[in-house]
CSV table of C-alpha atoms and ligand atoms in Angstrom, one decimal:
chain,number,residue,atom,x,y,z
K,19,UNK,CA,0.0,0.0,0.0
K,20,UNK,CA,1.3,3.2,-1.1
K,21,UNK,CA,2.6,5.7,2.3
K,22,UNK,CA,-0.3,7.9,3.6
K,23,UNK,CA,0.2,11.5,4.0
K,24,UNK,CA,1.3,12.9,7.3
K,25,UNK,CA,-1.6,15.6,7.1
K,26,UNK,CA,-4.2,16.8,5.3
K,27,UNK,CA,-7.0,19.8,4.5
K,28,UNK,CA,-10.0,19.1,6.0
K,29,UNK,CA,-13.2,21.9,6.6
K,30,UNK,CA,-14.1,23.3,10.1
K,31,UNK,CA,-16.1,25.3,12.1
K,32,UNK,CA,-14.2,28.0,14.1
K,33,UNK,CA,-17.6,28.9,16.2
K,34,UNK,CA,-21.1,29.0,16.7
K,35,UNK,CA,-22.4,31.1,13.3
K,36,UNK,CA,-19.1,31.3,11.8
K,37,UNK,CA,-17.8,30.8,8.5
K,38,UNK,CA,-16.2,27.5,7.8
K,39,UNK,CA,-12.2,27.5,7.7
K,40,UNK,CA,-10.0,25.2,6.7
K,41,UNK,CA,-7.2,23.5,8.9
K,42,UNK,CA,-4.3,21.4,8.8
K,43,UNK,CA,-4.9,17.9,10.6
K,44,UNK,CA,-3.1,14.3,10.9
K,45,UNK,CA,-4.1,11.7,8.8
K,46,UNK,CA,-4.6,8.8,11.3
K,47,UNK,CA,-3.0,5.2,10.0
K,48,UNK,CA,-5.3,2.8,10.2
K,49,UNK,CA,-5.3,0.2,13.5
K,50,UNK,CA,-6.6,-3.4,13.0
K,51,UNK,CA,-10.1,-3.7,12.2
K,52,UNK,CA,-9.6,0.1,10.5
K,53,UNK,CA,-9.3,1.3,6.9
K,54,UNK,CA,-8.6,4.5,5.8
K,55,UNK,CA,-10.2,6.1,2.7
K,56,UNK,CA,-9.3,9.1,0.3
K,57,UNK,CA,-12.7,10.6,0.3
K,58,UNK,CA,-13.9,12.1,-2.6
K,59,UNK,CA,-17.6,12.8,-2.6
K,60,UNK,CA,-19.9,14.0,1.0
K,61,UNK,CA,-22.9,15.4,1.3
K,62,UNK,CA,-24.1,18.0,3.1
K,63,UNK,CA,-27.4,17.8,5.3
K,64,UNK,CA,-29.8,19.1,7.8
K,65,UNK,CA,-27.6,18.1,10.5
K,66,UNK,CA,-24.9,20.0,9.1
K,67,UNK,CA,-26.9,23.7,9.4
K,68,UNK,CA,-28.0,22.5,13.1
K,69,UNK,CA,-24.6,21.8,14.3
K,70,UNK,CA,-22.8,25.0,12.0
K,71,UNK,CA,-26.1,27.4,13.2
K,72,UNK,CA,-27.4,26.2,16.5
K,73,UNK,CA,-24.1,24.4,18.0
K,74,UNK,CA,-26.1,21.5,18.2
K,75,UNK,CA,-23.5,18.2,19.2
K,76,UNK,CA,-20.7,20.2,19.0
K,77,UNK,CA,-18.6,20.2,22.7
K,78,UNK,CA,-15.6,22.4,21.4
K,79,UNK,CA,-14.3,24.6,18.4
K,80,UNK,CA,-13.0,24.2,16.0
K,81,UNK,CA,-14.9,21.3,15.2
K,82,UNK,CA,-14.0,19.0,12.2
K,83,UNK,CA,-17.6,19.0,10.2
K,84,UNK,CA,-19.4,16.6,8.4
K,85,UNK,CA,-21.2,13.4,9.3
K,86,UNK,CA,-23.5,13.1,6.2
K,87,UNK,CA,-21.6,10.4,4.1
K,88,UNK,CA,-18.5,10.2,2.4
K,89,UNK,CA,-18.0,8.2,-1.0
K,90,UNK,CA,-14.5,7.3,-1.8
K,91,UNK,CA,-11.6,4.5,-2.5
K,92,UNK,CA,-9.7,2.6,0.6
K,93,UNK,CA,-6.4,3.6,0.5
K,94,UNK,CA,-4.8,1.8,3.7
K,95,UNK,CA,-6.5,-1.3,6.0
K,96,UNK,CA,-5.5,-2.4,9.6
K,97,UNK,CA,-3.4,-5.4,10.1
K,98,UNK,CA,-5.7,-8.0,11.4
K,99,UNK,CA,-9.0,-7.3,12.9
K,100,UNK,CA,-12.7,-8.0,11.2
K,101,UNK,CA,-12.3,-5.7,7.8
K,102,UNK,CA,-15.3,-7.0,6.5
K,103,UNK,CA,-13.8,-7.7,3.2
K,104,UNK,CA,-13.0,-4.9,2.5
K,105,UNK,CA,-9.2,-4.6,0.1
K,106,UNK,CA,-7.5,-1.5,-1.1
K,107,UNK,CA,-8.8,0.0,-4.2
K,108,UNK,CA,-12.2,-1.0,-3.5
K,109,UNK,CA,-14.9,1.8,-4.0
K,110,UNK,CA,-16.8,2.8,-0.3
K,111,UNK,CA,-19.6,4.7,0.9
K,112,UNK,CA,-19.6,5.4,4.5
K,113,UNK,CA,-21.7,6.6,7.3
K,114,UNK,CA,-19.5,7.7,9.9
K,115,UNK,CA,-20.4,10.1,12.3
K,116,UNK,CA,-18.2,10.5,15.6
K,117,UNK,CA,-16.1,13.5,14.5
K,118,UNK,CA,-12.5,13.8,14.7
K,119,UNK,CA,-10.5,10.9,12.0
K,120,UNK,CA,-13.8,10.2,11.3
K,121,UNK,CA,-15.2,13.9,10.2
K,122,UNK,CA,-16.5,13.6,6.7
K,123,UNK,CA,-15.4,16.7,5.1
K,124,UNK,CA,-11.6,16.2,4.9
K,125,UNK,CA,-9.8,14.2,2.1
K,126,UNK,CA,-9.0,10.8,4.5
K,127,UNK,CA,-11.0,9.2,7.0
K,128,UNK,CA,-10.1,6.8,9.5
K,129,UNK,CA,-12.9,4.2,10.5
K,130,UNK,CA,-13.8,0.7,11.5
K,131,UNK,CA,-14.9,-1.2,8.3
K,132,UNK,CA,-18.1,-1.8,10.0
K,133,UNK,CA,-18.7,1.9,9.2
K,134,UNK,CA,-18.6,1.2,5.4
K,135,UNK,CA,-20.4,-0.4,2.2
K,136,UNK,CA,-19.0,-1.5,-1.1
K,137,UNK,CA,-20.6,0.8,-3.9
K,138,UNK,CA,-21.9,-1.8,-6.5
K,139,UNK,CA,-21.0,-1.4,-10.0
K,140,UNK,CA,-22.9,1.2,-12.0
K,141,UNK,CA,-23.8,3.4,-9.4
K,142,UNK,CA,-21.4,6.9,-9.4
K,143,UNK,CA,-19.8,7.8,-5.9
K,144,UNK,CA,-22.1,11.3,-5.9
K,145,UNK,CA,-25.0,8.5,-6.3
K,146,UNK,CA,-23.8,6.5,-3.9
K,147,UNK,CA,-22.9,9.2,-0.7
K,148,UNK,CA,-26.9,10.0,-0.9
K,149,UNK,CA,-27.8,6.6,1.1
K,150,UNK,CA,-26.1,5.5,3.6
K,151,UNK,CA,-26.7,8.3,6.4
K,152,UNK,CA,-30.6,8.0,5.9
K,153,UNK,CA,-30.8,4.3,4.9
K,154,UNK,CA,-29.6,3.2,8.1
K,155,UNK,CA,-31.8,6.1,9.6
K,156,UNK,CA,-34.9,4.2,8.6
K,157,UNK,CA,-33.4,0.5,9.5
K,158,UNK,CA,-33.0,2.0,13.0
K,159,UNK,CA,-36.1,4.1,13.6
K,160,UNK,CA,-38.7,1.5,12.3
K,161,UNK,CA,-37.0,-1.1,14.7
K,162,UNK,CA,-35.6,1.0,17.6
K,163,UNK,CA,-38.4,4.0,17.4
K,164,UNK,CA,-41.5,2.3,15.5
K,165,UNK,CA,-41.5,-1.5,17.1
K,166,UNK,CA,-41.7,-2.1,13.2
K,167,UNK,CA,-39.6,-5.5,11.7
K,168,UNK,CA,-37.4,-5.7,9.1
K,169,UNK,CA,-35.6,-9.3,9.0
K,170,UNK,CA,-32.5,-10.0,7.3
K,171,UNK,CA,-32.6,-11.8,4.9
K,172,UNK,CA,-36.7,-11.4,4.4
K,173,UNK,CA,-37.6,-14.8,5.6
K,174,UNK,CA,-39.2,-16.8,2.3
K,175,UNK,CA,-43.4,-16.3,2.8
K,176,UNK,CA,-42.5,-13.5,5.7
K,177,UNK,CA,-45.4,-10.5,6.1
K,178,UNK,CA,-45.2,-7.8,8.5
K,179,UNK,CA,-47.3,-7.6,11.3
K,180,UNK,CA,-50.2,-5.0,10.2
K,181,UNK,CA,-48.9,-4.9,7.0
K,182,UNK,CA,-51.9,-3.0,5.3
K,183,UNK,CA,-52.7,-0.9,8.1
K,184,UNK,CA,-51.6,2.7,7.4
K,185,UNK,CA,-47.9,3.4,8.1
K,186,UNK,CA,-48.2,7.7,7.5
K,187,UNK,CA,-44.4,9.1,6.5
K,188,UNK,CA,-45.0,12.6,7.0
K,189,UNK,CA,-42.1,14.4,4.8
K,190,UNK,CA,-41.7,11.8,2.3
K,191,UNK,CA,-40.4,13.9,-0.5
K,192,UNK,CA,-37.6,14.2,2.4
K,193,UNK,CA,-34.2,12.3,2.1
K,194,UNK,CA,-35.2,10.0,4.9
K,195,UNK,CA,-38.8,9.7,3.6
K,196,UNK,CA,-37.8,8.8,0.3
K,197,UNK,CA,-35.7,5.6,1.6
K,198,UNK,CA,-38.6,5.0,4.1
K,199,UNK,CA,-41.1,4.3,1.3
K,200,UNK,CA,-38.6,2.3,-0.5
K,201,UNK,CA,-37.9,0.1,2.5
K,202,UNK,CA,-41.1,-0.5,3.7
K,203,UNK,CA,-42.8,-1.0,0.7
K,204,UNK,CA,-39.7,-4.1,0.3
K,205,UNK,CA,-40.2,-5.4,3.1
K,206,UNK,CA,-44.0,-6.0,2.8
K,207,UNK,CA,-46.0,-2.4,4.2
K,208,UNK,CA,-48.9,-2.1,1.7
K,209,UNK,CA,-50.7,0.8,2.8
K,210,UNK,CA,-47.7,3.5,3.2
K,211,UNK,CA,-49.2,7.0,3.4
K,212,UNK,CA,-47.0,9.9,1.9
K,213,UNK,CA,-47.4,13.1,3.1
K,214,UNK,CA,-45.1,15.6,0.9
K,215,UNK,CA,-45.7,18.4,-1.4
K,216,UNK,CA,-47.8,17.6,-4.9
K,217,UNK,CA,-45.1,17.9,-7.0
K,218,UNK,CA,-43.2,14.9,-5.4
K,219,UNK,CA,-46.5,12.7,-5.4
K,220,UNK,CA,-46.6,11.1,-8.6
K,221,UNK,CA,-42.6,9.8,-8.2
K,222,UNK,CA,-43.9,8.7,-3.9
K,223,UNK,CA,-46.5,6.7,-5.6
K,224,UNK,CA,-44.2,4.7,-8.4
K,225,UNK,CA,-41.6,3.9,-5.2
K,226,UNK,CA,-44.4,2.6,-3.0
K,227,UNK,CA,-47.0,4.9,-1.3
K,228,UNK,CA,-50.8,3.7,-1.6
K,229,UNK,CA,-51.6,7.5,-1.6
K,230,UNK,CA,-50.2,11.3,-1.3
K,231,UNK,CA,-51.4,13.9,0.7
K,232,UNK,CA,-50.2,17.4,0.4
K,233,UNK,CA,-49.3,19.4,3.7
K,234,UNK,CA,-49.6,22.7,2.1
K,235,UNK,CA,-52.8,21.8,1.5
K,236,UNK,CA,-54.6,23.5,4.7
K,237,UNK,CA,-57.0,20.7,4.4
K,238,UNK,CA,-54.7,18.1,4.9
K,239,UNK,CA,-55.5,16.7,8.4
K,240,UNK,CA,-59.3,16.3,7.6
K,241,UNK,CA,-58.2,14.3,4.6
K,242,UNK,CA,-55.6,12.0,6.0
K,243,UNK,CA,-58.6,11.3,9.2
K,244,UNK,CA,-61.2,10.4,6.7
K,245,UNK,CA,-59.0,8.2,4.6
K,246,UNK,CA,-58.1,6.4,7.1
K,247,UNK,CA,-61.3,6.4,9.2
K,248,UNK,CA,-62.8,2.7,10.3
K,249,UNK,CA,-63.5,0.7,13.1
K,250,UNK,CA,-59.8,0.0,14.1
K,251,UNK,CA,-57.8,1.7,17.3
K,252,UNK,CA,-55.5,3.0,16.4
K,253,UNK,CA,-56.5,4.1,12.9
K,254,UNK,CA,-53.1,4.7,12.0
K,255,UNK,CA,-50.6,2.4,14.3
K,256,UNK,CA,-47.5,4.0,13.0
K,257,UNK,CA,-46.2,7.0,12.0
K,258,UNK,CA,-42.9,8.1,10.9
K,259,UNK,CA,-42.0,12.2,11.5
K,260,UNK,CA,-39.3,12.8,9.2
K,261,UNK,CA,-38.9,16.4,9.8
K,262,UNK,CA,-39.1,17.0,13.5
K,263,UNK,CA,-41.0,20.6,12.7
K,264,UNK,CA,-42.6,21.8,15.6
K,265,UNK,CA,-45.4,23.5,13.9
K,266,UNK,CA,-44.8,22.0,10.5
K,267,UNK,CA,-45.3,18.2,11.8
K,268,UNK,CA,-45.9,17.7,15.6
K,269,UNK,CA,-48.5,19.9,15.7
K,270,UNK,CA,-50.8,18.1,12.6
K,271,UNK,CA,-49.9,14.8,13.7
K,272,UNK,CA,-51.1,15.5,17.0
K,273,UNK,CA,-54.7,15.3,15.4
K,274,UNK,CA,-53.8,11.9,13.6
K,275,UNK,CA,-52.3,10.0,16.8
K,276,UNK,CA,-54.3,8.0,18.7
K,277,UNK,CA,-54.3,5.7,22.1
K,278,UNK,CA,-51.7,3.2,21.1
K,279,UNK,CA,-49.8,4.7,18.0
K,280,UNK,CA,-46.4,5.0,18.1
K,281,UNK,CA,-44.8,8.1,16.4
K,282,UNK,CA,-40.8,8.4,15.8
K,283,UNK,CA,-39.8,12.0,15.3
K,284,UNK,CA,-36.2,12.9,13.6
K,285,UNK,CA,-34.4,14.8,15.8
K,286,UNK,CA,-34.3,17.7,16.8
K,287,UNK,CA,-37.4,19.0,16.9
K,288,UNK,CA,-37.2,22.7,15.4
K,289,UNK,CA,-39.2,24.8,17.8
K,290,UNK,CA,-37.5,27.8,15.2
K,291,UNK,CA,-35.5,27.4,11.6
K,292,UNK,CA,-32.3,28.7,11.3
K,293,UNK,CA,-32.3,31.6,9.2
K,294,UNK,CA,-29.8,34.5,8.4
K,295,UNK,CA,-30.6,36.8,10.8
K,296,UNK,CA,-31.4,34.6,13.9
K,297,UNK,CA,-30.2,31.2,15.8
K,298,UNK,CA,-32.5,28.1,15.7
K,299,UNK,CA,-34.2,26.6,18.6
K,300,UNK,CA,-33.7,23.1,19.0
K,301,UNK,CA,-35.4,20.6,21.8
K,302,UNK,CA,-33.8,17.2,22.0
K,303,UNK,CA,-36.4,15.6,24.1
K,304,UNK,CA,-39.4,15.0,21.4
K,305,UNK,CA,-41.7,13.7,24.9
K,306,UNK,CA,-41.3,17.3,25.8
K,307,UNK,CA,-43.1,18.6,22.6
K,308,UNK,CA,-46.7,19.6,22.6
K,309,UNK,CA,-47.3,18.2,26.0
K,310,UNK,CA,-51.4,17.9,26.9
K,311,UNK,CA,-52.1,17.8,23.3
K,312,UNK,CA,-51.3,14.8,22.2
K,313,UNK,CA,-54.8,11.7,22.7
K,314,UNK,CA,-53.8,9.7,25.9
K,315,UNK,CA,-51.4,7.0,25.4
K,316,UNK,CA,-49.7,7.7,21.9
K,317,UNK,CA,-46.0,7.1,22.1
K,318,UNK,CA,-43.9,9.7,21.2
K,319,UNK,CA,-40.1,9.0,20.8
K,320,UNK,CA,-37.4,10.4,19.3
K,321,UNK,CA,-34.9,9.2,16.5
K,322,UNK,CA,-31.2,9.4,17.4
K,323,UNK,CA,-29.3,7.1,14.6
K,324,UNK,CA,-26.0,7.7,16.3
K,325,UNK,CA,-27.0,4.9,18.3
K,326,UNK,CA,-27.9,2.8,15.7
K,327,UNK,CA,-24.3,0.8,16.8
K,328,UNK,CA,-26.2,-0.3,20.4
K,329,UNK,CA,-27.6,-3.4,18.0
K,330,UNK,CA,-25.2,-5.8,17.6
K,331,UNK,CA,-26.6,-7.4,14.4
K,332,UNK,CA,-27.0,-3.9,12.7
K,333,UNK,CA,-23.4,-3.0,13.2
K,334,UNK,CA,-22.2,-5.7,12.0
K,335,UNK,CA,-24.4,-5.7,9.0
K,336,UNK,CA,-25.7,-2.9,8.5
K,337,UNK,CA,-23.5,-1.1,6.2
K,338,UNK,CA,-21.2,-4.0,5.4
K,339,UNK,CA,-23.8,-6.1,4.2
K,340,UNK,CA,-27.3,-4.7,3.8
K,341,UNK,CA,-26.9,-1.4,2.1
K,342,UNK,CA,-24.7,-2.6,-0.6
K,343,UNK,CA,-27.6,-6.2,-1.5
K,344,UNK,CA,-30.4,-3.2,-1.2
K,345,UNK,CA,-28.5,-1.1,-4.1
K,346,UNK,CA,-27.0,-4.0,-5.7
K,347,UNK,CA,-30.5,-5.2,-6.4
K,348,UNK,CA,-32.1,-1.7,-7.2
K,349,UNK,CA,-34.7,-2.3,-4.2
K,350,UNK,CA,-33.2,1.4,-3.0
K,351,UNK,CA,-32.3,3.9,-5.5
K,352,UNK,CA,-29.9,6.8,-4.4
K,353,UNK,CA,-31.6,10.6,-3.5
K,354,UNK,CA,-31.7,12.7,-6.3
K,355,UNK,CA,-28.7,15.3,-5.9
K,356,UNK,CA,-27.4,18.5,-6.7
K,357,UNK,CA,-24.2,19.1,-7.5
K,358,UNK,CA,-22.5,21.7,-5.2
K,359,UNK,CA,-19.9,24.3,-7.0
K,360,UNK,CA,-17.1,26.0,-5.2
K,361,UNK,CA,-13.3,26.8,-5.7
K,362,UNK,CA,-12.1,25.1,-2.6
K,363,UNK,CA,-13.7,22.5,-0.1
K,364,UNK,CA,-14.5,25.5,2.2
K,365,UNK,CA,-16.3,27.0,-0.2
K,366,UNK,CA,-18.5,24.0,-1.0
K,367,UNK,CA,-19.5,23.5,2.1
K,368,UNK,CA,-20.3,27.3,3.0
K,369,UNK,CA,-22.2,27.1,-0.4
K,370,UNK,CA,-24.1,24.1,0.4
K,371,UNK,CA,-24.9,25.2,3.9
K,372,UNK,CA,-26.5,28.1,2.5
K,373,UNK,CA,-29.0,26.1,0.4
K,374,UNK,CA,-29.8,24.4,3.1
K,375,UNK,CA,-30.5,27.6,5.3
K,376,UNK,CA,-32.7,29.0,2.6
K,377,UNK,CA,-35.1,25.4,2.5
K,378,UNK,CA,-34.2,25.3,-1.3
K,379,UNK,CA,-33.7,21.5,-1.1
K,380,UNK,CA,-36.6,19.6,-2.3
K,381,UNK,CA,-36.7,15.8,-3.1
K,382,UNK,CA,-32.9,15.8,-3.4
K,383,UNK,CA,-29.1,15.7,-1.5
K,384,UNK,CA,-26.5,18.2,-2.0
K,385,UNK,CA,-23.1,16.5,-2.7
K,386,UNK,CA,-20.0,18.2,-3.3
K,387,UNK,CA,-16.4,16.9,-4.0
K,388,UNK,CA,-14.0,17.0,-1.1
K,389,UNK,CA,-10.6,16.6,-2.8
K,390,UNK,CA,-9.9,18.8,-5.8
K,391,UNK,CA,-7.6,15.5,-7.4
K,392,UNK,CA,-8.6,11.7,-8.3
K,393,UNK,CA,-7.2,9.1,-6.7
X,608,NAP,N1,-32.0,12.2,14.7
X,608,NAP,C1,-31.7,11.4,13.7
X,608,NAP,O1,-31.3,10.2,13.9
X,608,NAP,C2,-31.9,11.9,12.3
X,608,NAP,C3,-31.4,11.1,11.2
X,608,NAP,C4,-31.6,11.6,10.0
X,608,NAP,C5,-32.2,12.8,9.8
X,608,NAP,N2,-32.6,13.6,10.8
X,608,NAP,C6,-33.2,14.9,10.7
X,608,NAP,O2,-34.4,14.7,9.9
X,608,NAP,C7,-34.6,15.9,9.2
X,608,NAP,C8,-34.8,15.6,7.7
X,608,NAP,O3,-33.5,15.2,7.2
X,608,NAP,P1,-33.3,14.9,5.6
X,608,NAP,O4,-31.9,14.8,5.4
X,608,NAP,O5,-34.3,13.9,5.2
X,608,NAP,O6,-33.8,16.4,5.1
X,608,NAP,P2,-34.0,16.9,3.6
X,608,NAP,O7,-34.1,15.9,2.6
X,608,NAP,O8,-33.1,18.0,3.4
X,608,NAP,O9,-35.5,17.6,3.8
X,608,NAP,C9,-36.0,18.4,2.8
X,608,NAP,C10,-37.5,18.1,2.6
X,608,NAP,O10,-38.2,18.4,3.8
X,608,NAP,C11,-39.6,18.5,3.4
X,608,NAP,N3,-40.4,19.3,4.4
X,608,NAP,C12,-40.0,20.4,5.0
X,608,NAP,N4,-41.0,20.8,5.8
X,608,NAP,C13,-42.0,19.9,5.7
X,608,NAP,C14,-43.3,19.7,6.3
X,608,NAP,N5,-43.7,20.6,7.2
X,608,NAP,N6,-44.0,18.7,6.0
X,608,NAP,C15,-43.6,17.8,5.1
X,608,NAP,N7,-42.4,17.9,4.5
X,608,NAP,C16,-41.6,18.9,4.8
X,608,NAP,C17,-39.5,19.1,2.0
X,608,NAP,O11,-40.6,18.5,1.3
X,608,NAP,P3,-41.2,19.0,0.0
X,608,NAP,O12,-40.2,19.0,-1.1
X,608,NAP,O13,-42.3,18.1,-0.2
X,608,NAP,O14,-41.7,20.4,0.2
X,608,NAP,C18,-38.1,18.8,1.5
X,608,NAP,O15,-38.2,17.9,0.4
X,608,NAP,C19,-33.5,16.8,9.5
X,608,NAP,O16,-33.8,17.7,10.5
X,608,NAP,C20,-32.4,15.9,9.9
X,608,NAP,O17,-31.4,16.5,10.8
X,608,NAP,C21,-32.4,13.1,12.1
């Protein structure tokens, strides 16, 4: 394997509401069980305005950013240890998310293989850094959040429990609702409800939803209730918030949830966006949200992927194993993206964050290249 580099450039964030800079930092040779890759593609997400705008995870500054996905080729591997197959050269999409060697904007990250999937053939690194951050939101949220199953392998003959009662994805046009609808229509949901602006309804429908609602639509509650309406408690068992809006989501789902369904919200819950002028207002305890309006005994809990690693089977799977069958086979198609211009890394990833601060994404991920050189 050819020497690593001593250091590298890698995007930070000097303070709270700052301007990203960029710093000097090691590159960390890999340990066993470790490989290092020469990242080429990330992407830039929610979680990236929270944490630059509202400080939100971040226990000191500068802090190394990015935790949205990183697409690249292994350069170095550990000396013994589980690499799960992995070999130099090969071409990796990872969702790594603890900071420091493992900070996805910088041009080498150091990671446990369990923290990466082989890109299958015919799918483009941009493609690929789309999925992993989201896919193994949903995996983790439907089990951990929802008390919904998704075996591995799908047992031959295997239904879900409740499969055609309604499972409501509220921001489906969203990165994580998008892979939502795709998973659970897979693995056997038949009466997925997508709630998402018009435009995105027609492509909802062709991955999987059994029908669209529109939540600009000031009528939309009404129409979700009588869809749904018949002799069953709850109506609607589960439902999955992929925003975490305060008044955009909590609030209209309070009027769908009844005794007994369980909702997962993404966190954190905005109580205010983050604009140009003023800080966002996060709360990380969805339980706290709204409380006295939601119906007696509807579970409220929120997501937290970062903990995704507390199941055994998932980290060793997960993104070894189940990310790259599910693209492999075509049963998950990467986001739409948008290409992110800039002259520098910085610059990308100041550029991006602004998109993202002015709600201009819509059905798609921003990417952006980390490393202004091929491999
Ligand atoms: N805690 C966790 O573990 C975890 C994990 C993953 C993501 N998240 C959080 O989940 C949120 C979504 O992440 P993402 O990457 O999927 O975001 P994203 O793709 O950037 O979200 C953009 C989409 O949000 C939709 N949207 C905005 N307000 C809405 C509303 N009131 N109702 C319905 N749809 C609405 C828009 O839909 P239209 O285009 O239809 O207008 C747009 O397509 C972020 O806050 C992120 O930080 C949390």
């Amino acid at each position: 394997m050819a020497p690593l580099p001593f250091t590298q450039k890698a995007v930070a964030l000097p303070g709270k509401r700052t301007p990203f800079v960029e710093l000097v930092v090691p590159v960390y040779p890999p340990v066993a069980g470790e490989v290092v890759i020469r990242v080429q593609w990330t992407a830039s997400t929610p979680l990236d305005l929270h944490r630059a705008d509202g400080g939100l995870l971040i226990q000191k500054y500068p802090s190394l950013t990015g935790s949205g996905g990183a697409a690249g080729t292994v350069v170095a591997i550990g000396e013994g240890g589980d690499l799960k197959g992995l070999e130099i050269g090969d071409r990796v999409v990872a969702f790594a998310f603890h900071g420091g060697k493992e900070a996805n904007h910088q041009e080498y990250i150091t990671i446990p293989a369990y923290l990466a999937s082989k890109i299958p053939s015919g799918v483009s690194l941009e493609a690929a850094v789309t999925v992993p951050v989201n896919l193994v939101t949903i995996f983790h949220s439907a089990t951990a959040d929802l008390n919904l199953e998704l075996p591995w392998p799908i047992p031959e003959g295997w239904t879900p429990k409740n499969a055609d009662k309604p499972l409501l994805i509220w921001g489906a046009a969203s990165s994580v609702g998008i892979f939502a609808v795709q998973v659970f229509r897979h693995w056997g949901y038949t009466n997925i409800l997508a709630v998402a602006s018009g435009k995105h309804h027609e492509y909802l429908c062709k991955i999987g939803a059994a029908k669209a609602f529109d939540y600009r639509d000031d009528g939309v509650v009404n129409q979700i209730l009588a869809y749904t309406n018949d002799d069953s408690d709850p109506n609607i068992p589960s439902i999955l918030d992929c925003i975490g809006s305060l008044d955009g989501t909590l609030k209209p789902l309070t009027k769908l949830a009844h005794r007994g369904t369980n909702v997962a919200v993404m966190l954190p819950v905005i109580l205010k966006d983050a604009t140009e002028e003023e800080e966002p207002e996060y709360e990380l305890d969805a339980a706290k949200c709204l409380i006295g309006e939601w119906a007696d005994g509807v579970i409220v809990r929120g997501v937290r992927t970062h903990f995704y690693l507390n199941n055994e089977f998932f980290k060793q799977k997960l993104q070894p194993e189940i990310v790259p069958a599910l693209l492999r086979e075509g049963i998950v198609k990467p986001n739409r993206h948008r290409v992110v211009e800039g002259a520098t890394a910085v610059e990308r990833a100041q550029n991006a964050l602004d998109i993202l601060r002015r709600k201009e994404v819509s059905g798609e991920r921003l990417v952006w290249r980390v490393s202004e050189t091929e491999v």
